[in-house]
Coordinates of C-alpha atoms (C1' of nucleotides) in Angstrom, one line a residue:
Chain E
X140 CA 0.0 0.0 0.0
X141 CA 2.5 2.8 -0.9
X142 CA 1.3 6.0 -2.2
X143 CA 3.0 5.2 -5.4
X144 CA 2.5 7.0 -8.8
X145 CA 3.6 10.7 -7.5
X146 CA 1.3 12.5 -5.1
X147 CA -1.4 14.8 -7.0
X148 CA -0.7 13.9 -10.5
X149 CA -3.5 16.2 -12.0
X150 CA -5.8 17.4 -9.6
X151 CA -8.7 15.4 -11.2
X152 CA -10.5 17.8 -13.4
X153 CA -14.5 16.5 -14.5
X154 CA -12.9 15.2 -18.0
X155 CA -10.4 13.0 -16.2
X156 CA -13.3 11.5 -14.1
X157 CA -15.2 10.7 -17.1
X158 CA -12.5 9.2 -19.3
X159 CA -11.6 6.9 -16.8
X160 CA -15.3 6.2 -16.5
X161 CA -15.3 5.5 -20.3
X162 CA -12.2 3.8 -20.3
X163 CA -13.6 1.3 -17.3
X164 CA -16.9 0.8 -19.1
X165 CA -15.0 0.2 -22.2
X166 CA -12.8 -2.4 -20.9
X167 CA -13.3 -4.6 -17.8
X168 CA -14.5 -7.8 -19.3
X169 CA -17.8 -7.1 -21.2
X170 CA -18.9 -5.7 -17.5
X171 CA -20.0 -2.5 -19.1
X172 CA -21.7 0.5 -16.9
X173 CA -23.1 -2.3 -15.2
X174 CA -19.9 -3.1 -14.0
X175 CA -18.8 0.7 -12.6
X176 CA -19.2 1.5 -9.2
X177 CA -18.2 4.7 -7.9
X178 CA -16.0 2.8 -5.3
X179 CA -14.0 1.1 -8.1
X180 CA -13.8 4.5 -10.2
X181 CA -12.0 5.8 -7.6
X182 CA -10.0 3.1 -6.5
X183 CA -9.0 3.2 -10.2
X184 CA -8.0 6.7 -9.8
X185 CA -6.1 6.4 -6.9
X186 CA -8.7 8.5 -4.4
X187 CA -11.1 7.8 -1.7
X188 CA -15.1 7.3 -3.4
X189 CA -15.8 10.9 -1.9
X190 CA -13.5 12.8 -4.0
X191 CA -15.6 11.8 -7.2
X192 CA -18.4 13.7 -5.5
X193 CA -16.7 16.9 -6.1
X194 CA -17.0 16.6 -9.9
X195 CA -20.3 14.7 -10.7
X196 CA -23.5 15.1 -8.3
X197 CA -24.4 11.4 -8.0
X198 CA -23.7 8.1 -10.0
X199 CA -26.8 9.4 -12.6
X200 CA -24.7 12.2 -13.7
X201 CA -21.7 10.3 -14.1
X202 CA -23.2 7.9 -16.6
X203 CA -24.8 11.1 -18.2
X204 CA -21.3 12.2 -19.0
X205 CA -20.1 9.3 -19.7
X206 CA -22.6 9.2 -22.7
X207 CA -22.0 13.1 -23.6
X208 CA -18.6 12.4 -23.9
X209 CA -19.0 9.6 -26.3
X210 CA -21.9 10.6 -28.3
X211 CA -19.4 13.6 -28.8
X212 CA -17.2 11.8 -30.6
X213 CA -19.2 10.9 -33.1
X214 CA -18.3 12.6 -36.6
X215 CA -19.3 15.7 -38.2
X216 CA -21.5 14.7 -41.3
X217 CA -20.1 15.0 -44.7
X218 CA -21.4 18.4 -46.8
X219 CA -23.8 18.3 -49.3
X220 CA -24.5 14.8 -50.3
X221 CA -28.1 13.8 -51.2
X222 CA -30.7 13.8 -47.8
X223 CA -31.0 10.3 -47.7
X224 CA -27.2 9.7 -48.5
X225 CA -26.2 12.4 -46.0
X226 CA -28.8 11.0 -43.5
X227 CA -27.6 6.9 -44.1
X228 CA -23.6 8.7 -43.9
X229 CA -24.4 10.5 -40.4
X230 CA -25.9 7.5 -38.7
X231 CA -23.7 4.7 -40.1
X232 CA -20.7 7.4 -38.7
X233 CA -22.4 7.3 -35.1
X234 CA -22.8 3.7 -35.3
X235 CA -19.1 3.2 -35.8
X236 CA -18.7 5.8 -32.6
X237 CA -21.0 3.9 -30.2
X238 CA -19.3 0.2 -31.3
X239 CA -16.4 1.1 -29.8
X240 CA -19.2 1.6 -26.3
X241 CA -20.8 -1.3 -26.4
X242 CA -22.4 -0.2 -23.1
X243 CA -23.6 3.0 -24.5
X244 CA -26.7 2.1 -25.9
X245 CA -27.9 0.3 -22.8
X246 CA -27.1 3.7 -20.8
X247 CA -28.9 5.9 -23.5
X248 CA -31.9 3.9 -23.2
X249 CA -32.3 4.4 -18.9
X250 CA -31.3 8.4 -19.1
X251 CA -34.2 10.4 -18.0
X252 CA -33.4 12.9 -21.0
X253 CA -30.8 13.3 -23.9
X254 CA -27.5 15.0 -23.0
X255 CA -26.7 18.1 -25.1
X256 CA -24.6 16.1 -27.2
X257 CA -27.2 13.7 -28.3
X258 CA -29.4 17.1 -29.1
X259 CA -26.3 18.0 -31.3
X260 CA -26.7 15.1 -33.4
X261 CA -30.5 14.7 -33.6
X262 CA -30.7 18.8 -34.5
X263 CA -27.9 18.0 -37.3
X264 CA -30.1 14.8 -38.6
X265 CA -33.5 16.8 -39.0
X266 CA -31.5 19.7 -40.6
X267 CA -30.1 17.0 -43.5
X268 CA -34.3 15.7 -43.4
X269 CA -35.5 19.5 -43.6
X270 CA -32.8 20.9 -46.2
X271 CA -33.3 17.8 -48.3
X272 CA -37.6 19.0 -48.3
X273 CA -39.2 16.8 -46.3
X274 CA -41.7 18.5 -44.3
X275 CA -41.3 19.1 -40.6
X276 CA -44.1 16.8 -40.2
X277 CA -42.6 13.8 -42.0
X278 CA -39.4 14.9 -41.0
X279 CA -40.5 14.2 -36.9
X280 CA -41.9 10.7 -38.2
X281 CA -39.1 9.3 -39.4
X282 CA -37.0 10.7 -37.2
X283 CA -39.2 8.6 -34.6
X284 CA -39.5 5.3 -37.3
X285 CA -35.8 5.8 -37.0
X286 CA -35.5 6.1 -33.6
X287 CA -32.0 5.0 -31.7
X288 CA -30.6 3.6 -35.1
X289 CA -29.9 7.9 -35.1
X290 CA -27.1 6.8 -33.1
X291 CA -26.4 3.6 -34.7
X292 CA -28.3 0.9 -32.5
X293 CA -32.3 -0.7 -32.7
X294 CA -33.8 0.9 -29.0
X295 CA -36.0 3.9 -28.4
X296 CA -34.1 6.5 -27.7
X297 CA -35.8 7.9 -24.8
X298 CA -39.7 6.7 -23.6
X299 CA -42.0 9.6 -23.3
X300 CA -42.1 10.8 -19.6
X301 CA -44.5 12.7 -18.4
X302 CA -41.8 14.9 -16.8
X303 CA -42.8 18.6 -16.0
X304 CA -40.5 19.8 -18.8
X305 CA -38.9 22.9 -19.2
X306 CA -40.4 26.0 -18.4
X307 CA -41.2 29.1 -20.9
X308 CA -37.5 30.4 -20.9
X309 CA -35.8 27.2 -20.8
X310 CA -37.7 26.4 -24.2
X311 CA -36.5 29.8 -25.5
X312 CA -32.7 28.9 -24.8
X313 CA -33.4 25.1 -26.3
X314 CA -34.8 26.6 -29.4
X315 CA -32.0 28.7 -29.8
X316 CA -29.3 26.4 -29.6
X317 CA -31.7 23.5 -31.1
X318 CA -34.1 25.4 -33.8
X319 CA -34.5 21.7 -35.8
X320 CA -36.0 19.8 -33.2
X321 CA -37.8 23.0 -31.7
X322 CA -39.7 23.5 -35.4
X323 CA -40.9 19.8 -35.2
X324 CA -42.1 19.9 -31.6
X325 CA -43.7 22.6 -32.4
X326 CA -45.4 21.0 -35.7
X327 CA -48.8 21.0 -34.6
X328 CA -49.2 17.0 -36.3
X329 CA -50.3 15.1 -32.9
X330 CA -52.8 17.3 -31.9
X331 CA -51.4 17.7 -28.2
X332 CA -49.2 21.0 -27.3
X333 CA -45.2 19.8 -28.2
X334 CA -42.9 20.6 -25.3
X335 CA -39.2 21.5 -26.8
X336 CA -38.0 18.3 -26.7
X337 CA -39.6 14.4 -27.3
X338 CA -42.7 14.3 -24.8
X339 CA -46.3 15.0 -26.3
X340 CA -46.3 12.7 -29.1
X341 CA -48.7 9.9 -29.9
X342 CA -46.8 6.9 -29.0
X343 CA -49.1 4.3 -30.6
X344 CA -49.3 6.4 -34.3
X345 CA -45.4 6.7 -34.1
X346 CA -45.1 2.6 -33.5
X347 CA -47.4 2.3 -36.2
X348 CA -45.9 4.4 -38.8
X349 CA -42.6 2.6 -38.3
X350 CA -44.3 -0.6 -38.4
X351 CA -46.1 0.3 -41.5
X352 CA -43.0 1.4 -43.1
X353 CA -41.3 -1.4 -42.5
X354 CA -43.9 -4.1 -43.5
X355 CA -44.7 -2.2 -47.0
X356 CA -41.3 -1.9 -47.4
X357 CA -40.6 -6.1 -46.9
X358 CA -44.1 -6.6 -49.0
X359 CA -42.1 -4.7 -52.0
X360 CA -39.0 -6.7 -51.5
X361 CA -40.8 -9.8 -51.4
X362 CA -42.9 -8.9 -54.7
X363 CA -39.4 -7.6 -56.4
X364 CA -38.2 -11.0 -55.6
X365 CA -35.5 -9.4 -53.3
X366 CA -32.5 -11.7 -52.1
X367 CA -29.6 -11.0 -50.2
X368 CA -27.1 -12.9 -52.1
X369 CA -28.1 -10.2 -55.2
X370 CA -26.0 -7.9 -53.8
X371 CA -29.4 -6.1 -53.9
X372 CA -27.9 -4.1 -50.8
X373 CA -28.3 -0.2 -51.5
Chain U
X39 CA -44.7 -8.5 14.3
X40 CA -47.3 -10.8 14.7
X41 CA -47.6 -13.7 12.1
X42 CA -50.7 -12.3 10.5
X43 CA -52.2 -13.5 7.3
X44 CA -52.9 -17.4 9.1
X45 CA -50.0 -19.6 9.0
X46 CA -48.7 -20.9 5.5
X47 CA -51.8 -20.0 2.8
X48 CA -49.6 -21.9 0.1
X49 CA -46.4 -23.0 0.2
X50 CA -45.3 -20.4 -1.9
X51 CA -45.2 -21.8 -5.9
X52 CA -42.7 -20.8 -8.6
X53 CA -45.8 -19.2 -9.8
X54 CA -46.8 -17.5 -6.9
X55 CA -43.3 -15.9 -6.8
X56 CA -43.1 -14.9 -9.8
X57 CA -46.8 -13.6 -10.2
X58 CA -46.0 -11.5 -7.0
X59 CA -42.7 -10.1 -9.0
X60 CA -44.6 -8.9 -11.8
X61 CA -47.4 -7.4 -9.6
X62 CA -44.5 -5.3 -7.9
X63 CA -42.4 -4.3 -10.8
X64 CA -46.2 -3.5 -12.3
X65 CA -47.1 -1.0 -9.0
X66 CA -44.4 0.6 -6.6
X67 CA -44.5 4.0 -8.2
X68 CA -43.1 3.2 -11.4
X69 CA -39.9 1.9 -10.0
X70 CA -40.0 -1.0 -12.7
X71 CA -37.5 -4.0 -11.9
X72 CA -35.1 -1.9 -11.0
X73 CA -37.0 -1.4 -7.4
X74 CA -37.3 -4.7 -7.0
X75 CA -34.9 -6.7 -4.7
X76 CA -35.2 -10.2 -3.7
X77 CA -35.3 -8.8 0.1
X78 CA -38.6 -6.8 -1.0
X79 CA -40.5 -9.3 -2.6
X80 CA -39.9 -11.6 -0.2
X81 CA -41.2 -9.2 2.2
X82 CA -44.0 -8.5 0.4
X83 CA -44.8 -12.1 0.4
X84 CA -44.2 -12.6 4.2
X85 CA -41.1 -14.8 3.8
X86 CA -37.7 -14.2 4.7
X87 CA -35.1 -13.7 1.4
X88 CA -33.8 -17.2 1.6
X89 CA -37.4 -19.0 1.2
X90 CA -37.4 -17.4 -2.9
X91 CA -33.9 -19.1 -3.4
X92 CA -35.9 -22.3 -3.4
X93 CA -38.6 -21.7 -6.2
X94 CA -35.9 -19.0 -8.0
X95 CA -32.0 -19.9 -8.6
X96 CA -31.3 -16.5 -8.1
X97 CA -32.2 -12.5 -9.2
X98 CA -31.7 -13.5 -12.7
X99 CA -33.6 -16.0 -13.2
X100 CA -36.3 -14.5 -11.5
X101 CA -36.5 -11.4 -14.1
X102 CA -36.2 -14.5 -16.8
X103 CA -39.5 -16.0 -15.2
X104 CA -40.7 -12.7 -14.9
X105 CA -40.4 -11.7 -18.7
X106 CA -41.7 -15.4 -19.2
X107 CA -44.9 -15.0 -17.2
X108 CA -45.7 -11.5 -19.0
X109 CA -44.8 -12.7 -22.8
X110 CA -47.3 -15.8 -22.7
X111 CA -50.0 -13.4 -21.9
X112 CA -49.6 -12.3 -25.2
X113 CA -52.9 -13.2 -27.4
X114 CA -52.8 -16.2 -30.0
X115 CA -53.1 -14.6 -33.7
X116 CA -56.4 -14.0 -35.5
X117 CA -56.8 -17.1 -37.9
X118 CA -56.4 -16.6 -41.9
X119 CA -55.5 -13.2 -42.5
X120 CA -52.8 -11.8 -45.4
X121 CA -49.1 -12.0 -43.6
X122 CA -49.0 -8.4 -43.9
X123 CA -51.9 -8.1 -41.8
X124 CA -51.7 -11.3 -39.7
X125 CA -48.3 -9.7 -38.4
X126 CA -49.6 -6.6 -38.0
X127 CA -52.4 -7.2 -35.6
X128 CA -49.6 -9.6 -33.8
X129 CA -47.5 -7.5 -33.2
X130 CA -49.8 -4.8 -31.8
X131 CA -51.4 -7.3 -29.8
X132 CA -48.1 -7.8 -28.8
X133 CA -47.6 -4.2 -28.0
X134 CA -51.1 -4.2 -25.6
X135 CA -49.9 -6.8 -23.4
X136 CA -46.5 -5.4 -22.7
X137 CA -47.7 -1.8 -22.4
X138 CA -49.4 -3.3 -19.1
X139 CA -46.2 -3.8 -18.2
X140 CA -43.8 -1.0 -19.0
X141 CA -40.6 -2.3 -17.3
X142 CA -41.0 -5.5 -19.5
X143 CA -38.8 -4.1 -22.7
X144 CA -36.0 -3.3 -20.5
X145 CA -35.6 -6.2 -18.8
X146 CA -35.7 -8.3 -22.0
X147 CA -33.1 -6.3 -23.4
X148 CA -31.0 -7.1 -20.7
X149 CA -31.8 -10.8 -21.2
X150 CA -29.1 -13.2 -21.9
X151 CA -31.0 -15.5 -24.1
X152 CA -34.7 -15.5 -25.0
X153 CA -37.5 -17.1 -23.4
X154 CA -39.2 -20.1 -24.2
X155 CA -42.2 -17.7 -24.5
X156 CA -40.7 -15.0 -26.8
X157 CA -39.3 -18.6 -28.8
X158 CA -43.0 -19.0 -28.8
X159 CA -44.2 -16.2 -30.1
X160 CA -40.7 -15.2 -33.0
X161 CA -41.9 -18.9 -34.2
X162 CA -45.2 -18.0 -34.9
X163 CA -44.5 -14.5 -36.8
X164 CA -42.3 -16.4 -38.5
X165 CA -44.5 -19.1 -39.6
X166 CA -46.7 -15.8 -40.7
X167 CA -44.0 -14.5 -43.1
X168 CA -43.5 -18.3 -44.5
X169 CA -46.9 -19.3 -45.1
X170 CA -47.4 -16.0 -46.9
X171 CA -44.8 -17.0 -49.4
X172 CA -41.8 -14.8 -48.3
X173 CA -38.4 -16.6 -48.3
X174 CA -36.6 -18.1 -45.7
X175 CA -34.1 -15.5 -46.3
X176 CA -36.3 -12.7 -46.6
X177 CA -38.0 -13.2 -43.5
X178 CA -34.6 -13.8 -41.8
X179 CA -34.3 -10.3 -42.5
X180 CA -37.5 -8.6 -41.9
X181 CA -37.7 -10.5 -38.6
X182 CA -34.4 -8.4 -37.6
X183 CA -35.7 -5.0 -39.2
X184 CA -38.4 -5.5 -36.9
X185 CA -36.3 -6.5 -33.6
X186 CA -38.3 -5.1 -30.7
X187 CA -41.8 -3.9 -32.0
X188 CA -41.8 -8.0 -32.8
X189 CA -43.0 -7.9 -28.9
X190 CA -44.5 -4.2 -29.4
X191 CA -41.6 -2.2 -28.7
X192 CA -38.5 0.0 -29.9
X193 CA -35.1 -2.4 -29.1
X194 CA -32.6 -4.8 -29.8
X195 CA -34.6 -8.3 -28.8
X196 CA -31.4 -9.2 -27.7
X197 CA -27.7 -8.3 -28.5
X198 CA -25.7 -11.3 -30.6
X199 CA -23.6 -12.9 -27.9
X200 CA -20.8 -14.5 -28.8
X201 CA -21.7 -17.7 -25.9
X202 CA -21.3 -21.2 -26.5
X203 CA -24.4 -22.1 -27.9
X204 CA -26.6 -25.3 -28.0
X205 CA -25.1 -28.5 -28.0
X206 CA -26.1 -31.0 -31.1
X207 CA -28.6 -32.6 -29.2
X208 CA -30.5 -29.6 -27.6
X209 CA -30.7 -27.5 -31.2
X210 CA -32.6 -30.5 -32.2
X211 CA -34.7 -30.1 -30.1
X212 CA -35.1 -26.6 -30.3
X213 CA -35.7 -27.4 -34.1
X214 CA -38.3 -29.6 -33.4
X215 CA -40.2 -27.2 -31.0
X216 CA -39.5 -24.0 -33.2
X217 CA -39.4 -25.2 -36.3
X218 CA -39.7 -21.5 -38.0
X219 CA -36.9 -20.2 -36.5
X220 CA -34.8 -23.5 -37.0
X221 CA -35.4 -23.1 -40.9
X222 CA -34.3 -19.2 -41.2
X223 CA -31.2 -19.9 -38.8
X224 CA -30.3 -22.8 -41.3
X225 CA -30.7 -20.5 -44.0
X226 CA -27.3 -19.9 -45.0
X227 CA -27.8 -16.0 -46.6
X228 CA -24.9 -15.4 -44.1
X229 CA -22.0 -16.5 -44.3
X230 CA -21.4 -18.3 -41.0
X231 CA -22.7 -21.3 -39.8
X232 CA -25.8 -20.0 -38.1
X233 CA -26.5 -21.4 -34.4
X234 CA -30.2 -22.7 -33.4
X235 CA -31.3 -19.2 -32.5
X236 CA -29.8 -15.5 -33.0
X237 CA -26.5 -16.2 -33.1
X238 CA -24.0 -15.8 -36.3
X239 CA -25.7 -13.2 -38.2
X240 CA -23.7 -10.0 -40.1
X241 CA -25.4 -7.4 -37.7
X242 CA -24.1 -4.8 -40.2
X243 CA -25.6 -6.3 -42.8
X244 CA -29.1 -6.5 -40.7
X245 CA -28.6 -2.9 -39.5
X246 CA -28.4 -1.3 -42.9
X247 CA -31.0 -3.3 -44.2
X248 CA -33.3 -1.9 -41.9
X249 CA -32.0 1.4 -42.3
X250 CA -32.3 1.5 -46.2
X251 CA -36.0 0.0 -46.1
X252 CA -36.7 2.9 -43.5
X253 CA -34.9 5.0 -45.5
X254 CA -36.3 4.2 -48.8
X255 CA -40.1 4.3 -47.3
X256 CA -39.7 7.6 -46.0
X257 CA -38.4 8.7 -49.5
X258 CA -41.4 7.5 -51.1
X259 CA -44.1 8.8 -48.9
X260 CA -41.9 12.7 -49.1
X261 CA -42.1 11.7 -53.0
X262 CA -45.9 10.9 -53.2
X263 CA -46.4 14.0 -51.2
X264 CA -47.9 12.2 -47.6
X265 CA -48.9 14.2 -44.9
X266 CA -50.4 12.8 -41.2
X267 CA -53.3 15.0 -41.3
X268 CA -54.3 12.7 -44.4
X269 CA -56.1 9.9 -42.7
X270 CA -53.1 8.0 -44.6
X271 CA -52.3 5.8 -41.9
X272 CA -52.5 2.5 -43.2
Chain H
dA43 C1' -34.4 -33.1 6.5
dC44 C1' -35.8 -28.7 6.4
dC45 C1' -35.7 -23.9 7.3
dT46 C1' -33.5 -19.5 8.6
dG47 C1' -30.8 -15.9 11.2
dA48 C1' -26.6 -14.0 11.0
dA49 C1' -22.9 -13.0 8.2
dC50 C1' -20.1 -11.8 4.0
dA51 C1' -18.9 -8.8 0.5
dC52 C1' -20.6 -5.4 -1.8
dC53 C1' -23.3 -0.8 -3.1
dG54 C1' -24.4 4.8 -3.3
dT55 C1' -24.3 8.5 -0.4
dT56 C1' -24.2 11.2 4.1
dC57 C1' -21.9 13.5 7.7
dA58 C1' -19.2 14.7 11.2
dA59 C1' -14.6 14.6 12.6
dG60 C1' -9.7 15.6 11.4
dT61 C1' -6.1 18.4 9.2
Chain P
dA204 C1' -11.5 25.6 3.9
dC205 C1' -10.7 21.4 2.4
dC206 C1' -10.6 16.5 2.5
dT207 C1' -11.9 11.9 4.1
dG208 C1' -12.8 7.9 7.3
dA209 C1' -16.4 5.9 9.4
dA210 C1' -21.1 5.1 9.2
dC211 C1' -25.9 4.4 7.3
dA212 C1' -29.1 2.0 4.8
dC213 C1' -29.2 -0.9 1.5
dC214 C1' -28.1 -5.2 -1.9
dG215 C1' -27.6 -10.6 -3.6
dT216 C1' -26.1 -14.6 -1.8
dT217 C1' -23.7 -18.0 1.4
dC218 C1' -23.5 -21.0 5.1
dA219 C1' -23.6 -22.8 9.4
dA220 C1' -26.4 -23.3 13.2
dG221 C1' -31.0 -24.4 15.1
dT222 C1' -35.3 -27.1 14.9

DNA sequence: ACCTGAACACCGTTCAAGT
DNA sequence: ACCTGAACACCGTTCAAGT
């Protein structure tokens, strides 16, 4: 039990906490965030458990960052290709990102809302749907039909909560920094009032859309004759 | 402390346990699975924690039962429909049963292997897609576009795991229970040998599938001009 | 033979005591 | 003022002791 490893290295900025989060997450056997107790982040960092209280509130925010920091990873999206192309580009990209975190998806899926990060991404993908024409209407469809495969896995990427949401000047500030996703919340297609980001949406027409989509799309395949060995892919 | 409740009602069943589980992960506030403990439950069904390692192996198993109990309420198909429609109503009947129990998805997500219920219930869409004339391969397919909303919900069903698989003698018996999903994992579209169930598939390959049929769906309806106000839902 | 209380090795988080 | 050890209220599971 020596100190080892020179006393007070770097005095264990936020970042630094998270990394070694990621890094533990990342590694440890297939454990995941499962796996990553605060106890063992900090033994990992050389400090007592308490000390990783000074940079994140609680174990909640910790994975929160965690995700932030690798959903910001993911790459910018190449300029001016087709909509669709520049869509199928920007989510393959973020696939390759969260592969690397195979415990990232799991995360996304319990956080009580998406980190500014993942807002980052989403506003980018409605801008490619919205420059390419689509209307904001469609354009909130699919972008539900398409749901976490935005980020490169098959999950929802956040269930509707009935939260209290934010208030008048929050939504101001979110639809500054996020004017995509604040024009389709605030499309008027599900008849309830949108709040800025994800809740008031009709759940069941959403499933069903996707659904629809999907099972048209398979009846065309299947009337085209459509086989995978046809290098039919794209 | 007194004994209460008469001495020994019934000497506690599998079932009894696991109906109990489900009627606590259903209540309690929203808490899900994640609120329930082994030392609860067994306190909610006047035992001490140890009495549940006797109907239960352990925590995991008990979620497994859990998901079991809650999939088999899932209600037979309607007889003699088109595929396209025969899935359909399967799936959303699917969707009803689980969205009485909204901590269900998760926990099957989290699942290491399916259930014999949800093997049940894959075997019969399956049977759907074949007996409407699709191919082996192309229902392969579609049955992993849909992943999730297959039980009425948004996720993986479960995440290829790499494990050891079933021996010789229990995939032939899997085979001969689930014959459906015997044939599609036979079908050698991929390259690999394909195990009994889930395993060996080009998850790339299945994720832009999915992606391009969303993709391509979305294309067409922007193309023909579709709008949700339309009444065009189906 | 059966059941179970106490115990073990954890966990996230609090809080008062020590420097 | 800052840091942290001990403590609190849990957890899943084991195991030996009691009937």
């Amino acid at each position: 039990m020596t100190e080892g490893e020179g006393t007070r290295r770097t005095p264990l900025n936020r970042e630094r906490v998270l990394r070694a989060a990621v890094a533990f997450a990342d590694g440890e056997g297939g454990g995941g965030a499962d796996a990553l107790s605060m106890r063992k982040l900090a033994q990992e960092l050389g400090v007592v458990p308490m000390a990783l209280y000074k940079h994140v509130a609680n174990r909640e925010e910790l994975l929160t960052g965690m995700v932030d920091t690798v959903v910001g990873e993911i790459a910018p999206p190449a300029p001016g290709a087709h909509w669709k192309g520049a869509v199928r580009d920007r989510v393959l990209s973020a696939r390759r990102t969260l592969r690397r975190h195979p415990w990232a998806p799991r995360v996304i899926e319990a956080l009580p809302a998406p980190t500014p990060a993942m807002l980052d991404h989403l506003d980018a993908v409605i801008g490619l749907f919205r420059s390419g024409g689509l209307s904001a209407d469609l354009t909130h469809h699919a972008m539900h039909a398409l749901g976490g495969r935005l980020l490169g896995f098959t999950q929802e990427l956040f269930t509707a909560s009935p939260g209290p949401g934010p208030d008048a000047g929050a939504a101001a500030q979110l639809a500054a920094r996020y004017p995509h996703i604040a024009e389709i919340a605030a499309t008027a297609a599900h008849a309830k009032d949108g709040s800025a980001v994800g809740g008031g949406c009709d759940d069941q027409f959403e499933f069903e859309f996707a659904l629809d989509v999907l099972l048209d799309g398979i009846e065309r395949l299947h009337r085209a004759g459509w086989t995978s060995a046809a290098g039919d892919r794209r």
